[in-house]
Amino acid sequence: MGKFRKKGSRSLPAVNTASLPDIVFMLLFFFMVTTVMRETSLKVENTTPKATEVSKLEKKSLVAYIYIGKPIKALQGAFGSAPRIQLNDAFKTIDDIPLFVEMEKDDRDEKERNKITWSLKVDVKTKMGIVTEVKQALRQVNALKLNYSANKTEVMTN
Amino acid sequence: MGKREVSEINAGSMADIAFLLLIFFLVTTTMDTDKGLIRKLPEIPPADQPPPPKIKQRNILEILVNANDQLLVGGEYMQVTELRERAKVFIRSEVGNPVMPEYKETEIPGLGVVEVSKQIISLQNDNGTSYEMYIKVQNELVAAYNELRNEFAQQKFNKPFTELAQKAGSSDAAKEKWRAVKAFYPQRISEAEPKKVGGPE
């Protein structure tokens, strides 16, 4: 015991932190490259339903989103609590869908315009009436590839 | 004035700055990819198109969902959990059963001439049906097709359908098998046209 203690008073050398910035920068660049900025802020309540047979959407750049649901609590005073459609950053109506489809198509490469998937992010509590109307509007402008956004779950409950 | 030594820039705070940026990107990043049920809407038929030929009642499984989220499948009241089995029985059909869908001899590349069930599932929902229920029904129907395709692929090619689907992109042999399984159990889910179509705006 004493054998070890005699050498004692030597203090531990400080851990060299010179490489810390490098490590952090590496992580930083990783996140900078992989990040996709949130494009829209949600103005509607949006809890997507659960399903077992979901598949992943392949190309993020070829997906356009349509949100449907009740306005969030903070906006219910101004917009009421009936389900609404949100396109990009604003509340819209059915009549704005053709223009929205046109704009989204214009944003894409000419070759890919017909490959856009229209992802419907609909709140679980919404009734089908408004969803059917949106679907019909999309049909009219030949936007046929739909995705009903859903979360993966293993078991279905009744 | 003597030469002043250029003092080194203190890089000690570099890590802090980098951390700050890192945290910013960590917070704003969204890694989640969108998932869901992918469906195709039917095209709007041209106005001068003749009405589609009538389909025999035995080839159609009618699913009605009312505003209280109750299901009526082929005339029977049913829970959504029972729907998958019912749909599977219908899609598979049965030889010689007069109430089940008919078969049609079809030539499928890779399988030869086979008897394919002429099933069609017709789905109609009310405007008051909840979206949750609608997705559940859609999900069960897709699941029924997927399970049947899996069984068939397993029995015919000794591989589950999901595996064929994954490999279809890279190998032509898998693609042909995948197409064959899909052709043997074609997914025919028709959604009844809502009444508003074509009416005054």
Tab-separated table of C-alpha atoms in Angstrom:
chain	number	residue	atom	x	y	z
A	1	MET	CA	0.000	0.000	0.000
A	2	GLY	CA	2.528	2.539	1.125
A	3	LYS	CA	4.523	1.748	-1.887
A	4	PHE	CA	2.009	3.432	-4.113
A	5	ARG	CA	1.154	6.266	-1.869
A	6	LYS	CA	4.651	7.594	-1.653
A	7	LYS	CA	4.736	8.727	-5.220
A	8	GLY	CA	1.399	10.414	-4.496
A	9	SER	CA	1.346	14.119	-4.959
A	10	ARG	CA	1.727	14.003	-8.725
A	11	SER	CA	-1.412	15.607	-10.229
A	12	LEU	CA	-3.303	14.089	-13.142
A	13	PRO	CA	-2.404	15.678	-16.472
A	14	ALA	CA	-5.344	17.607	-17.924
A	15	VAL	CA	-7.151	15.890	-20.786
A	16	ASN	CA	-6.118	17.483	-24.014
A	17	THR	CA	-9.159	19.219	-25.458
A	18	ALA	CA	-7.460	20.619	-28.500
A	19	SER	CA	-9.300	18.196	-30.799
A	20	LEU	CA	-12.681	18.991	-29.321
A	21	PRO	CA	-13.485	21.739	-31.852
A	22	ASP	CA	-12.629	19.346	-34.656
A	23	ILE	CA	-15.014	16.728	-33.375
A	24	VAL	CA	-17.749	19.250	-32.885
A	25	PHE	CA	-17.189	20.700	-36.340
A	26	MET	CA	-17.452	17.257	-37.820
A	27	LEU	CA	-20.821	16.735	-36.162
A	28	LEU	CA	-21.847	20.219	-37.185
A	29	PHE	CA	-21.112	19.565	-40.837
A	30	PHE	CA	-22.960	16.277	-40.676
A	31	PHE	CA	-26.095	17.962	-39.432
A	32	MET	CA	-25.696	20.883	-41.810
A	33	VAL	CA	-25.612	18.522	-44.742
A	34	THR	CA	-28.426	16.241	-43.662
A	35	THR	CA	-30.746	18.914	-42.405
A	36	VAL	CA	-33.900	19.832	-44.215
A	37	MET	CA	-35.367	22.985	-42.865
A	38	ARG	CA	-38.926	22.735	-41.803
A	39	GLU	CA	-40.727	24.447	-44.609
A	40	THR	CA	-44.055	25.056	-43.059
A	41	SER	CA	-45.314	25.713	-39.625
A	42	LEU	CA	-48.435	23.776	-38.877
A	43	LYS	CA	-51.550	25.784	-38.428
A	44	VAL	CA	-53.841	22.811	-38.084
A	45	GLU	CA	-53.941	20.016	-35.577
A	46	ASN	CA	-52.291	17.086	-37.170
A	47	THR	CA	-52.182	13.642	-35.664
A	48	THR	CA	-51.963	11.183	-38.503
A	49	PRO	CA	-53.715	7.827	-38.109
A	50	LYS	CA	-51.945	4.554	-37.460
A	51	ALA	CA	-51.737	1.767	-40.007
A	52	THR	CA	-49.848	-1.479	-40.420
A	53	GLU	CA	-49.285	-1.519	-44.166
A	54	VAL	CA	-47.453	1.758	-44.587
A	55	SER	CA	-44.701	2.217	-47.111
A	56	LYS	CA	-42.037	4.892	-47.228
A	57	LEU	CA	-42.146	7.703	-49.717
A	58	GLU	CA	-39.020	7.471	-51.775
A	59	LYS	CA	-38.119	10.935	-52.939
A	60	LYS	CA	-38.692	13.779	-50.577
A	61	SER	CA	-38.363	16.401	-53.257
A	62	LEU	CA	-41.230	14.839	-55.181
A	63	VAL	CA	-43.742	15.065	-52.380
A	64	ALA	CA	-46.191	17.887	-51.907
A	65	TYR	CA	-48.130	18.163	-48.696
A	66	ILE	CA	-51.724	19.005	-48.048
A	67	TYR	CA	-52.701	19.387	-44.422
A	68	ILE	CA	-56.243	19.034	-43.231
A	69	GLY	CA	-57.502	19.413	-39.701
A	70	LYS	CA	-58.906	21.696	-37.061
A	71	PRO	CA	-57.000	24.980	-36.623
A	72	ILE	CA	-54.649	24.804	-33.651
A	73	LYS	CA	-55.829	26.184	-30.297
A	74	ALA	CA	-54.093	29.531	-30.716
A	75	LEU	CA	-55.860	30.176	-34.023
A	76	GLN	CA	-59.283	28.857	-33.139
A	77	GLY	CA	-60.376	32.283	-31.953
A	78	ALA	CA	-59.848	33.738	-35.398
A	79	PHE	CA	-60.639	30.770	-37.621
A	80	GLY	CA	-63.120	28.672	-35.673
A	81	SER	CA	-62.825	24.979	-35.081
A	82	ALA	CA	-64.175	23.546	-38.338
A	83	PRO	CA	-61.573	21.505	-40.298
A	84	ARG	CA	-59.516	23.534	-42.717
A	85	ILE	CA	-57.060	22.939	-45.502
A	86	GLN	CA	-53.542	24.236	-45.135
A	87	LEU	CA	-51.403	24.583	-48.232
A	88	ASN	CA	-47.856	25.741	-47.652
A	89	ASP	CA	-48.210	28.305	-44.915
A	90	ALA	CA	-51.753	29.483	-45.109
A	91	PHE	CA	-55.331	28.350	-44.763
A	92	LYS	CA	-56.872	27.766	-48.147
A	93	THR	CA	-60.109	26.503	-49.600
A	94	ILE	CA	-60.925	23.792	-52.098
A	95	ASP	CA	-60.897	26.361	-54.908
A	96	ASP	CA	-57.212	27.090	-54.326
A	97	ILE	CA	-56.147	23.502	-54.942
A	98	PRO	CA	-55.810	23.724	-58.755
A	99	LEU	CA	-53.500	26.719	-58.388
A	100	PHE	CA	-51.518	24.945	-55.671
A	101	VAL	CA	-51.090	21.895	-57.889
A	102	GLU	CA	-49.957	24.107	-60.743
A	103	MET	CA	-47.419	25.912	-58.545
A	104	GLU	CA	-46.015	22.683	-57.150
A	105	LYS	CA	-45.659	21.284	-60.655
A	106	ASP	CA	-43.895	24.445	-61.785
A	107	ASP	CA	-41.370	24.070	-58.987
A	108	ARG	CA	-40.241	20.694	-60.253
A	109	ASP	CA	-38.227	19.598	-63.204
A	110	GLU	CA	-40.280	19.120	-66.320
A	111	LYS	CA	-39.592	15.392	-66.434
A	112	GLU	CA	-40.697	14.821	-62.902
A	113	ARG	CA	-43.892	16.791	-62.930
A	114	ASN	CA	-46.075	13.764	-63.301
A	115	LYS	CA	-44.331	11.860	-60.574
A	116	ILE	CA	-45.307	14.128	-57.722
A	117	THR	CA	-46.948	12.347	-54.833
A	118	TRP	CA	-49.598	14.358	-53.068
A	119	SER	CA	-49.335	13.520	-49.416
A	120	LEU	CA	-52.523	14.096	-47.488
A	121	LYS	CA	-51.738	14.721	-43.867
A	122	VAL	CA	-55.135	14.546	-42.329
A	123	ASP	CA	-55.959	14.684	-38.659
A	124	VAL	CA	-57.622	11.534	-37.310
A	125	LYS	CA	-60.643	13.414	-36.059
A	126	THR	CA	-61.512	14.907	-39.435
A	127	LYS	CA	-64.644	13.720	-41.192
A	128	MET	CA	-64.427	12.294	-44.687
A	129	GLY	CA	-66.516	15.054	-46.293
A	130	ILE	CA	-63.688	17.540	-46.684
A	131	VAL	CA	-61.198	14.812	-47.600
A	132	THR	CA	-63.447	13.589	-50.398
A	133	GLU	CA	-63.774	17.128	-51.706
A	134	VAL	CA	-60.005	17.532	-51.760
A	135	LYS	CA	-59.619	14.204	-53.538
A	136	GLN	CA	-62.124	15.219	-56.183
A	137	ALA	CA	-60.368	18.559	-56.657
A	138	LEU	CA	-57.073	16.726	-57.151
A	139	ARG	CA	-58.694	14.371	-59.626
A	140	GLN	CA	-59.997	17.262	-61.676
A	141	VAL	CA	-56.484	18.625	-62.167
A	142	ASN	CA	-55.013	15.204	-62.834
A	143	ALA	CA	-53.053	14.907	-59.612
A	144	LEU	CA	-53.677	11.239	-59.049
A	145	LYS	CA	-50.847	9.810	-57.008
A	146	LEU	CA	-51.902	10.103	-53.418
A	147	ASN	CA	-50.389	9.178	-50.130
A	148	TYR	CA	-52.495	8.980	-47.019
A	149	SER	CA	-49.899	9.841	-44.445
A	150	ALA	CA	-49.942	7.369	-41.546
A	151	ASN	CA	-47.714	6.138	-38.787
A	152	LYS	CA	-46.501	2.593	-38.634
A	153	THR	CA	-47.967	0.387	-35.956
A	154	GLU	CA	-47.778	-3.342	-35.427
A	155	VAL	CA	-51.281	-4.132	-34.274
A	156	MET	CA	-54.548	-2.603	-35.284
A	157	THR	CA	-56.986	-1.826	-32.560
A	158	ASN	CA	-60.672	-1.752	-33.105
B	1	MET	CA	8.392	51.630	-31.030
B	2	GLY	CA	9.634	48.117	-31.002
B	3	LYS	CA	8.188	45.296	-32.963
B	4	ARG	CA	5.216	44.075	-31.103
B	5	GLU	CA	4.733	40.377	-31.133
B	6	VAL	CA	1.479	39.407	-32.810
B	7	SER	CA	-0.437	37.643	-30.127
B	8	GLU	CA	-2.078	34.388	-31.123
B	9	ILE	CA	-5.819	34.419	-31.525
B	10	ASN	CA	-7.418	32.615	-28.704
B	11	ALA	CA	-9.205	29.637	-30.194
B	12	GLY	CA	-10.609	28.435	-26.930
B	13	SER	CA	-14.093	29.724	-27.710
B	14	MET	CA	-14.157	28.052	-31.097
B	15	ALA	CA	-15.665	24.931	-29.566
B	16	ASP	CA	-18.409	26.965	-27.941
B	17	ILE	CA	-19.326	28.630	-31.212
B	18	ALA	CA	-19.335	25.332	-33.003
B	19	PHE	CA	-21.510	23.825	-30.275
B	20	LEU	CA	-23.959	26.632	-30.621
B	21	LEU	CA	-24.281	26.056	-34.353
B	22	LEU	CA	-24.462	22.326	-33.829
B	23	ILE	CA	-27.338	22.677	-31.429
B	24	PHE	CA	-29.131	24.974	-33.849
B	25	PHE	CA	-28.941	22.402	-36.635
B	26	LEU	CA	-29.853	19.579	-34.278
B	27	VAL	CA	-33.048	21.373	-33.392
B	28	THR	CA	-34.072	22.411	-36.895
B	29	THR	CA	-33.311	19.094	-38.529
B	30	THR	CA	-36.106	16.719	-39.436
B	31	MET	CA	-35.018	13.203	-40.118
B	32	ASP	CA	-38.411	11.625	-40.473
B	33	THR	CA	-39.447	10.576	-43.926
B	34	ASP	CA	-43.089	10.579	-44.736
B	35	LYS	CA	-44.865	7.256	-44.569
B	36	GLY	CA	-48.325	6.224	-45.523
B	37	LEU	CA	-50.703	4.299	-47.703
B	38	ILE	CA	-50.054	5.032	-51.341
B	39	ARG	CA	-53.102	4.989	-53.569
B	40	LYS	CA	-53.941	6.072	-57.049
B	41	LEU	CA	-57.042	7.995	-57.890
B	42	PRO	CA	-58.917	7.038	-61.028
B	43	GLU	CA	-58.731	9.478	-63.877
B	44	ILE	CA	-61.757	11.547	-64.688
B	45	PRO	CA	-63.423	9.699	-67.558
B	46	PRO	CA	-63.888	11.723	-70.733
B	47	ALA	CA	-67.424	12.956	-71.232
B	48	ASP	CA	-68.068	10.968	-74.396
B	49	GLN	CA	-66.959	7.654	-72.920
B	50	PRO	CA	-69.656	4.998	-72.923
B	51	PRO	CA	-70.748	3.848	-69.466
B	52	PRO	CA	-68.640	0.967	-68.153
B	53	PRO	CA	-70.017	-2.526	-68.666
B	54	LYS	CA	-72.113	-3.858	-65.849
B	55	ILE	CA	-70.280	-6.055	-63.411
B	56	LYS	CA	-71.923	-9.137	-61.992
B	57	GLN	CA	-72.981	-8.815	-58.410
B	58	ARG	CA	-71.034	-11.918	-57.379
B	59	ASN	CA	-67.771	-10.295	-58.437
B	60	ILE	CA	-68.213	-7.291	-56.195
B	61	LEU	CA	-67.649	-7.045	-52.481
B	62	GLU	CA	-69.455	-3.979	-51.350
B	63	ILE	CA	-68.171	-2.211	-48.269
B	64	LEU	CA	-70.230	0.571	-46.813
B	65	VAL	CA	-69.114	2.757	-43.945
B	66	ASN	CA	-71.684	4.999	-42.333
B	67	ALA	CA	-71.377	8.214	-40.384
B	68	ASN	CA	-71.149	6.267	-37.103
B	69	ASP	CA	-68.118	4.388	-38.401
B	70	GLN	CA	-70.054	1.141	-38.711
B	71	LEU	CA	-69.240	-1.316	-41.446
B	72	LEU	CA	-71.508	-3.235	-43.749
B	73	VAL	CA	-69.546	-5.748	-45.767
B	74	GLY	CA	-71.429	-7.624	-48.455
B	75	GLY	CA	-74.661	-7.094	-46.550
B	76	GLU	CA	-73.324	-8.185	-43.165
B	77	TYR	CA	-72.642	-5.948	-40.206
B	78	MET	CA	-69.031	-6.370	-39.225
B	79	GLN	CA	-66.222	-5.101	-37.015
B	80	VAL	CA	-63.206	-3.635	-38.754
B	81	THR	CA	-61.007	-6.341	-37.216
B	82	GLU	CA	-62.974	-9.020	-39.064
B	83	LEU	CA	-62.696	-7.263	-42.388
B	84	ARG	CA	-59.276	-8.592	-43.351
B	85	GLU	CA	-60.322	-12.263	-43.185
B	86	ARG	CA	-63.564	-11.570	-45.020
B	87	ALA	CA	-61.727	-9.718	-47.781
B	88	LYS	CA	-59.169	-12.492	-48.092
B	89	VAL	CA	-61.834	-15.148	-48.509
B	90	PHE	CA	-63.510	-12.999	-51.146
B	91	ILE	CA	-60.365	-12.167	-53.089
B	92	ARG	CA	-59.169	-15.752	-53.124
B	93	SER	CA	-62.619	-16.935	-54.212
B	94	GLU	CA	-63.543	-20.572	-54.527
B	95	VAL	CA	-64.028	-22.874	-57.484
B	96	GLY	CA	-67.633	-23.808	-58.082
B	97	ASN	CA	-69.126	-21.512	-55.467
B	98	PRO	CA	-71.927	-19.509	-57.105
B	99	VAL	CA	-71.757	-16.585	-54.669
B	100	MET	CA	-68.014	-16.112	-54.935
B	101	PRO	CA	-66.250	-14.225	-57.752
B	102	GLU	CA	-65.795	-15.880	-61.113
B	103	TYR	CA	-62.456	-16.856	-62.534
B	104	LYS	CA	-60.996	-15.708	-65.788
B	105	GLU	CA	-58.269	-17.533	-67.651
B	106	THR	CA	-55.402	-15.118	-67.997
B	107	GLU	CA	-51.934	-15.523	-69.314
B	108	ILE	CA	-49.341	-14.207	-66.926
B	109	PRO	CA	-45.672	-14.135	-67.970
B	110	GLY	CA	-43.810	-16.498	-65.682
B	111	LEU	CA	-46.903	-18.375	-64.587
B	112	GLY	CA	-48.528	-19.405	-67.841
B	113	VAL	CA	-52.287	-19.529	-68.190
B	114	VAL	CA	-53.899	-19.347	-64.795
B	115	GLU	CA	-57.327	-18.781	-63.322
B	116	VAL	CA	-57.491	-15.285	-61.901
B	117	SER	CA	-60.340	-14.260	-59.671
B	118	LYS	CA	-62.458	-11.437	-61.120
B	119	GLN	CA	-62.880	-9.785	-57.735
B	120	ILE	CA	-63.524	-6.109	-57.244
B	121	ILE	CA	-63.868	-4.421	-53.895
B	122	SER	CA	-66.146	-1.465	-53.882
B	123	LEU	CA	-65.825	1.000	-51.059
B	124	GLN	CA	-68.296	3.670	-50.212
B	125	ASN	CA	-68.162	5.953	-47.256
B	126	ASP	CA	-70.353	8.625	-45.869
B	127	ASN	CA	-69.333	12.266	-45.622
B	128	GLY	CA	-69.543	11.862	-41.863
B	129	THR	CA	-67.227	8.877	-41.653
B	130	SER	CA	-64.151	9.659	-39.618
B	131	TYR	CA	-60.847	9.735	-41.414
B	132	GLU	CA	-59.445	7.316	-38.867
B	133	MET	CA	-62.032	4.698	-39.823
B	134	TYR	CA	-61.459	5.302	-43.509
B	135	ILE	CA	-57.748	4.657	-43.108
B	136	LYS	CA	-58.438	1.554	-41.031
B	137	VAL	CA	-60.630	0.110	-43.765
B	138	GLN	CA	-58.110	0.989	-46.465
B	139	ASN	CA	-55.350	-0.518	-44.372
B	140	GLU	CA	-57.214	-3.776	-43.803
B	141	LEU	CA	-57.926	-4.123	-47.513
B	142	VAL	CA	-54.309	-3.481	-48.465
B	143	ALA	CA	-53.284	-5.925	-45.747
B	144	ALA	CA	-55.617	-8.587	-47.158
B	145	TYR	CA	-54.045	-8.239	-50.614
B	146	ASN	CA	-50.542	-8.211	-49.163
B	147	GLU	CA	-51.144	-11.348	-47.110
B	148	LEU	CA	-52.575	-13.230	-50.063
B	149	ARG	CA	-49.712	-12.136	-52.281
B	150	ASN	CA	-47.255	-13.202	-49.626
B	151	GLU	CA	-48.833	-16.636	-49.333
B	152	PHE	CA	-48.912	-17.070	-53.081
B	153	ALA	CA	-45.329	-15.927	-53.594
B	154	GLN	CA	-44.171	-18.191	-50.809
B	155	GLN	CA	-45.916	-21.171	-52.300
B	156	LYS	CA	-44.919	-20.480	-55.893
B	157	PHE	CA	-41.452	-18.968	-55.642
B	158	ASN	CA	-40.518	-19.861	-52.076
B	159	LYS	CA	-40.050	-16.214	-51.245
B	160	PRO	CA	-42.367	-13.729	-49.569
B	161	PHE	CA	-43.833	-10.998	-51.743
B	162	THR	CA	-42.131	-8.294	-49.706
B	163	GLU	CA	-38.750	-9.764	-50.565
B	164	LEU	CA	-39.623	-9.876	-54.273
B	165	ALA	CA	-40.733	-6.262	-54.088
B	166	GLN	CA	-37.411	-5.243	-52.583
B	167	LYS	CA	-35.393	-7.085	-55.166
B	168	ALA	CA	-37.537	-6.028	-58.112
B	169	GLY	CA	-35.497	-2.877	-58.528
B	170	SER	CA	-32.205	-4.696	-59.020
B	171	SER	CA	-32.942	-8.042	-60.604
B	172	ASP	CA	-35.056	-8.762	-63.662
B	173	ALA	CA	-35.957	-12.269	-62.520
B	174	ALA	CA	-37.363	-10.938	-59.270
B	175	LYS	CA	-39.190	-8.228	-61.166
B	176	GLU	CA	-40.959	-10.758	-63.349
B	177	LYS	CA	-41.981	-12.809	-60.332
B	178	TRP	CA	-43.119	-9.688	-58.552
B	179	ARG	CA	-45.220	-8.679	-61.560
B	180	ALA	CA	-46.638	-12.180	-61.816
B	181	VAL	CA	-47.767	-12.219	-58.195
B	182	LYS	CA	-49.281	-8.805	-58.614
B	183	ALA	CA	-51.119	-9.927	-61.727
B	184	PHE	CA	-52.418	-13.021	-59.972
B	185	TYR	CA	-53.946	-10.975	-57.159
B	186	PRO	CA	-54.575	-7.596	-58.780
B	187	GLN	CA	-55.508	-4.942	-56.283
B	188	ARG	CA	-58.897	-3.698	-57.348
B	189	ILE	CA	-60.292	-1.325	-54.817
B	190	SER	CA	-62.827	0.971	-56.323
B	191	GLU	CA	-64.147	3.929	-54.433
B	192	ALA	CA	-67.660	4.816	-55.341
B	193	GLU	CA	-67.943	8.194	-56.953
B	194	PRO	CA	-69.354	10.772	-54.622
B	195	LYS	CA	-72.432	12.484	-55.915
B	196	LYS	CA	-70.891	15.937	-56.202
B	197	VAL	CA	-68.814	15.043	-59.267
B	198	GLY	CA	-69.721	17.028	-62.322
B	199	GLY	CA	-72.499	18.886	-60.560
B	200	PRO	CA	-72.722	22.667	-60.337
B	201	GLU	CA	-69.848	24.257	-58.472
